[in-house]
GROMACS .gro file of C-alpha atoms in nm:
model
  191
    1MET     CA    1  -0.019  -0.006  -0.004
    2ALA     CA    2   0.289   0.258   0.068
    3GLY     CA    3   0.423   0.195  -0.284
    4ILE     CA    4   0.100   0.275  -0.421
    5VAL     CA    5   0.073   0.622  -0.224
    6ILE     CA    6   0.433   0.701  -0.304
    7GLY     CA    7   0.386   0.629  -0.677
    8PHE     CA    8   0.056   0.827  -0.663
    9LEU     CA    9   0.236   1.103  -0.482
   10GLY     CA   10   0.507   1.097  -0.748
   11ILE     CA   11   0.230   1.134  -1.019
   12LEU     CA   12   0.082   1.404  -0.812
   13ALA     CA   13   0.405   1.609  -0.823
   14ALA     CA   14   0.465   1.574  -1.191
   15ILE     CA   15   0.155   1.748  -1.301
   16GLN     CA   16   0.151   2.012  -1.057
   17PRO     CA   17   0.296   2.340  -1.158
   18LEU     CA   18   0.636   2.397  -1.083
   19THR     CA   19   0.625   2.659  -0.795
   20LEU     CA   20   0.885   2.896  -0.891
   21ARG     CA   21   0.975   3.259  -0.726
   22PHE     CA   22   1.243   3.492  -0.800
   23ALA     CA   23   1.315   3.831  -0.852
   24MET     CA   24   1.604   3.942  -1.039
   25ARG     CA   25   1.744   4.262  -1.185
   26ASP     CA   26   1.891   4.304  -1.519
   27THR     CA   27   2.171   4.517  -1.633
   28ALA     CA   28   1.908   4.806  -1.698
   29GLY     CA   29   1.822   4.783  -1.333
   30VAL     CA   30   1.484   4.653  -1.408
   31VAL     CA   31   1.350   4.392  -1.177
   32HIS     CA   32   1.197   4.076  -1.359
   33HIS     CA   33   0.961   3.853  -1.174
   34GLU     CA   34   0.805   3.498  -1.248
   35ASP     CA   35   0.510   3.622  -1.323
   36GLU     CA   36   0.646   3.767  -1.669
   37TRP     CA   37   0.666   3.395  -1.776
   38ALA     CA   38   0.308   3.344  -1.754
   39LYS     CA   39   0.249   3.560  -2.033
   40SER     CA   40   0.451   3.355  -2.279
   41ARG     CA   41   0.379   3.014  -2.462
   42ALA     CA   42   0.782   2.964  -2.409
   43VAL     CA   43   1.069   3.116  -2.189
   44VAL     CA   44   1.430   3.110  -2.358
   45ILE     CA   45   1.740   3.167  -2.132
   46PHE     CA   46   2.069   3.178  -2.275
   47PHE     CA   47   2.383   3.132  -2.037
   48THR     CA   48   2.640   3.333  -2.093
   49THR     CA   49   2.953   3.511  -1.943
   50THR     CA   50   3.158   3.818  -2.036
   51ASP     CA   51   3.498   3.632  -2.086
   52CYS     CA   52   3.416   3.330  -2.264
   53PRO     CA   53   3.453   3.377  -2.646
   54LEU     CA   54   3.233   3.112  -2.766
   55SER     CA   55   2.930   3.261  -2.543
   56ASN     CA   56   3.015   3.612  -2.721
   57GLY     CA   57   3.090   3.462  -3.049
   58TYR     CA   58   2.689   3.358  -3.040
   59ILE     CA   59   2.525   3.672  -2.907
   60PRO     CA   60   2.461   3.780  -3.305
   61GLU     CA   61   2.298   3.464  -3.330
   62MET     CA   62   2.061   3.490  -2.977
   63ASN     CA   63   1.969   3.841  -3.105
   64ARG     CA   64   1.853   3.668  -3.458
   65ILE     CA   65   1.672   3.408  -3.275
   66ARG     CA   66   1.503   3.677  -3.065
   67ALA     CA   67   1.409   3.887  -3.335
   68GLU     CA   68   1.278   3.578  -3.539
   69TYR     CA   69   1.016   3.469  -3.226
   70LYS     CA   70   0.963   3.772  -3.017
   71ASN     CA   71   0.608   3.853  -3.185
   72ARG     CA   72   0.519   3.494  -3.098
   73ASP     CA   73   0.457   3.467  -2.746
   74VAL     CA   74   0.838   3.374  -2.673
   75ALA     CA   75   0.996   3.544  -2.411
   76PHE     CA   76   1.423   3.568  -2.404
   77TYR     CA   77   1.658   3.631  -2.131
   78ALA     CA   78   2.020   3.607  -2.091
   79VAL     CA   79   2.183   3.518  -1.761
   80GLN     CA   80   2.525   3.638  -1.646
   81THR     CA   81   2.636   3.293  -1.481
   82ASP     CA   82   2.973   3.425  -1.336
   83THR     CA   83   2.859   3.559  -1.001
   84THR     CA   84   3.221   3.695  -0.954
   85VAL     CA   85   3.210   3.966  -1.227
   86PRO     CA   86   3.124   4.294  -1.099
   87GLU     CA   87   2.803   4.426  -1.219
   88ALA     CA   88   2.934   4.745  -1.424
   89GLU     CA   89   3.164   4.518  -1.623
   90VAL     CA   90   2.846   4.283  -1.723
   91ARG     CA   91   2.634   4.625  -1.792
   92LYS     CA   92   2.962   4.759  -2.024
   93HIS     CA   93   2.953   4.385  -2.192
   94ALA     CA   94   2.578   4.365  -2.229
   95THR     CA   95   2.565   4.707  -2.384
   96GLU     CA   96   2.882   4.676  -2.619
   97PHE     CA   97   2.773   4.311  -2.728
   98GLY     CA   98   2.416   4.440  -2.785
   99PHE     CA   99   2.213   4.202  -2.659
  100MET     CA  100   1.872   4.281  -2.752
  101PHE     CA  101   1.683   4.137  -2.444
  102PRO     CA  102   1.742   4.134  -2.054
  103VAL     CA  103   2.068   4.034  -1.903
  104LEU     CA  104   1.990   3.916  -1.583
  105PHE     CA  105   2.196   3.909  -1.299
  106ASP     CA  106   2.153   3.568  -1.089
  107PRO     CA  107   2.354   3.605  -0.760
  108ASN     CA  108   2.260   3.252  -0.673
  109GLN     CA  109   2.256   3.092  -0.968
  110MET     CA  110   1.890   2.973  -0.942
  111LEU     CA  111   1.822   2.965  -1.311
  112VAL     CA  112   2.151   2.791  -1.369
  113ARG     CA  113   2.045   2.501  -1.131
  114LEU     CA  114   1.681   2.510  -1.240
  115ALA     CA  115   1.759   2.437  -1.595
  116GLY     CA  116   2.100   2.210  -1.496
  117ALA     CA  117   2.301   2.432  -1.720
  118THR     CA  118   2.681   2.333  -1.737
  119ALA     CA  119   2.830   2.559  -1.983
  120THR     CA  120   2.810   2.865  -2.199
  121PRO     CA  121   2.682   2.910  -2.460
  122GLU     CA  122   2.396   2.695  -2.321
  123VAL     CA  123   2.037   2.749  -2.343
  124ALA     CA  124   1.713   2.625  -2.194
  125LEU     CA  125   1.370   2.659  -2.324
  126LEU     CA  126   1.101   2.650  -2.030
  127SER     CA  127   0.743   2.612  -2.043
  128HIS     CA  128   0.574   2.906  -1.880
  129GLU     CA  129   0.559   2.720  -1.567
  130GLY     CA  130   0.952   2.668  -1.558
  131SER     CA  131   0.955   2.303  -1.630
  132VAL     CA  132   1.267   2.247  -1.862
  133LEU     CA  133   1.175   2.153  -2.231
  134TYR     CA  134   1.506   2.171  -2.378
  135LEU     CA  135   1.877   2.211  -2.260
  136GLY     CA  136   2.191   2.186  -2.486
  137ARG     CA  137   2.353   2.388  -2.782
  138ILE     CA  138   2.207   2.689  -2.989
  139ASP     CA  139   2.293   2.487  -3.283
  140ASN     CA  140   2.571   2.284  -3.437
  141ARG     CA  141   2.799   2.527  -3.583
  142VAL     CA  142   3.054   2.469  -3.304
  143VAL     CA  143   3.231   2.146  -3.321
  144ASP     CA  144   3.498   2.197  -3.078
  145PHE     CA  145   3.665   2.457  -2.932
  146ASP     CA  146   3.908   2.538  -3.199
  147LYS     CA  147   3.667   2.389  -3.483
  148ARG     CA  148   3.299   2.566  -3.610
  149ARG     CA  149   3.140   2.498  -3.969
  150PRO     CA  150   3.076   2.767  -4.205
  151ALA     CA  151   2.720   2.748  -4.098
  152ALA     CA  152   2.485   2.555  -3.885
  153THR     CA  153   2.345   2.252  -4.037
  154GLU     CA  154   2.123   2.158  -3.735
  155SER     CA  155   1.890   2.443  -3.546
  156ASP     CA  156   1.856   2.274  -3.215
  157LEU     CA  157   1.731   2.577  -3.038
  158ARG     CA  158   1.453   2.679  -3.297
  159ASN     CA  159   1.362   2.342  -3.392
  160ALA     CA  160   1.272   2.312  -2.978
  161ILE     CA  161   1.088   2.649  -2.989
  162ASP     CA  162   0.905   2.555  -3.304
  163ALA     CA  163   0.784   2.225  -3.136
  164VAL     CA  164   0.658   2.375  -2.865
  165LEU     CA  165   0.455   2.628  -3.036
  166ALA     CA  166   0.341   2.346  -3.249
  167SER     CA  167   0.215   2.202  -2.909
  168LYS     CA  168   0.448   1.886  -3.010
  169PRO     CA  169   0.711   1.727  -2.801
  170VAL     CA  170   1.071   1.875  -2.881
  171PRO     CA  171   1.240   1.618  -3.081
  172HIS     CA  172   1.558   1.620  -2.912
  173PRO     CA  173   1.547   1.796  -2.534
  174LYS     CA  174   1.875   1.749  -2.454
  175THR     CA  175   2.191   1.803  -2.682
  176ASP     CA  176   2.565   1.840  -2.566
  177VAL     CA  177   2.696   2.176  -2.571
  178ILE     CA  178   3.047   2.285  -2.613
  179GLY     CA  179   3.158   2.595  -2.428
  180CYS     CA  180   3.273   2.748  -2.122
  181ALA     CA  181   3.237   2.567  -1.785
  182ILE     CA  182   3.000   2.722  -1.539
  183ASN     CA  183   3.117   2.731  -1.193
  184LEU     CA  184   2.843   2.691  -0.940
  185VAL     CA  185   2.870   2.859  -0.624
  186ASN     CA  186   2.748   2.737  -0.283
  187PRO     CA  187   2.479   3.010  -0.180
  188GLU     CA  188   2.535   2.963   0.165
  189LYS     CA  189   2.903   3.065   0.116
  190LYS     CA  190   2.904   3.339  -0.144
  191PRO     CA  191   3.124   3.622  -0.016
   0.00000   0.00000   0.00000
């Protein structure tokens, strides 16, 4: 009987919407909350950092993807994953590299942990409740740290967004990413 009750509780937990609460400032000083997501059919979070050349090289593509989907109820954010970079430096980086969507400060790496991100430029596609629908590379342009294709032949993020917008399952919910490692901090021990 205990197994049935535990199984039922597991099923109930799986169908309950994720309770996610946050308030994060972006580089413009605007505070963003989880309730913004409720207005979207999907949420894209690009995990970035100021000093990763692979991440910086993808910013134009991030902006192109955002431009392509901005009128289709998809919310876009970037998250600064390195908590040791001074905020002024992150603001300067966001301006100089021309992010066309909010770059969030996530001092406890809550969104990194929610998505399970491990590298930059990794991307997560979330439901408006905060469930991870896709996690991985933006596309397959980067083959290795020193090897790139002239153009991507697989657009993993676009394929995932298109599936969600068509109310279909994401064909490949997880892909490997090549990038700069995200150093996780212990929120209790953060300076």
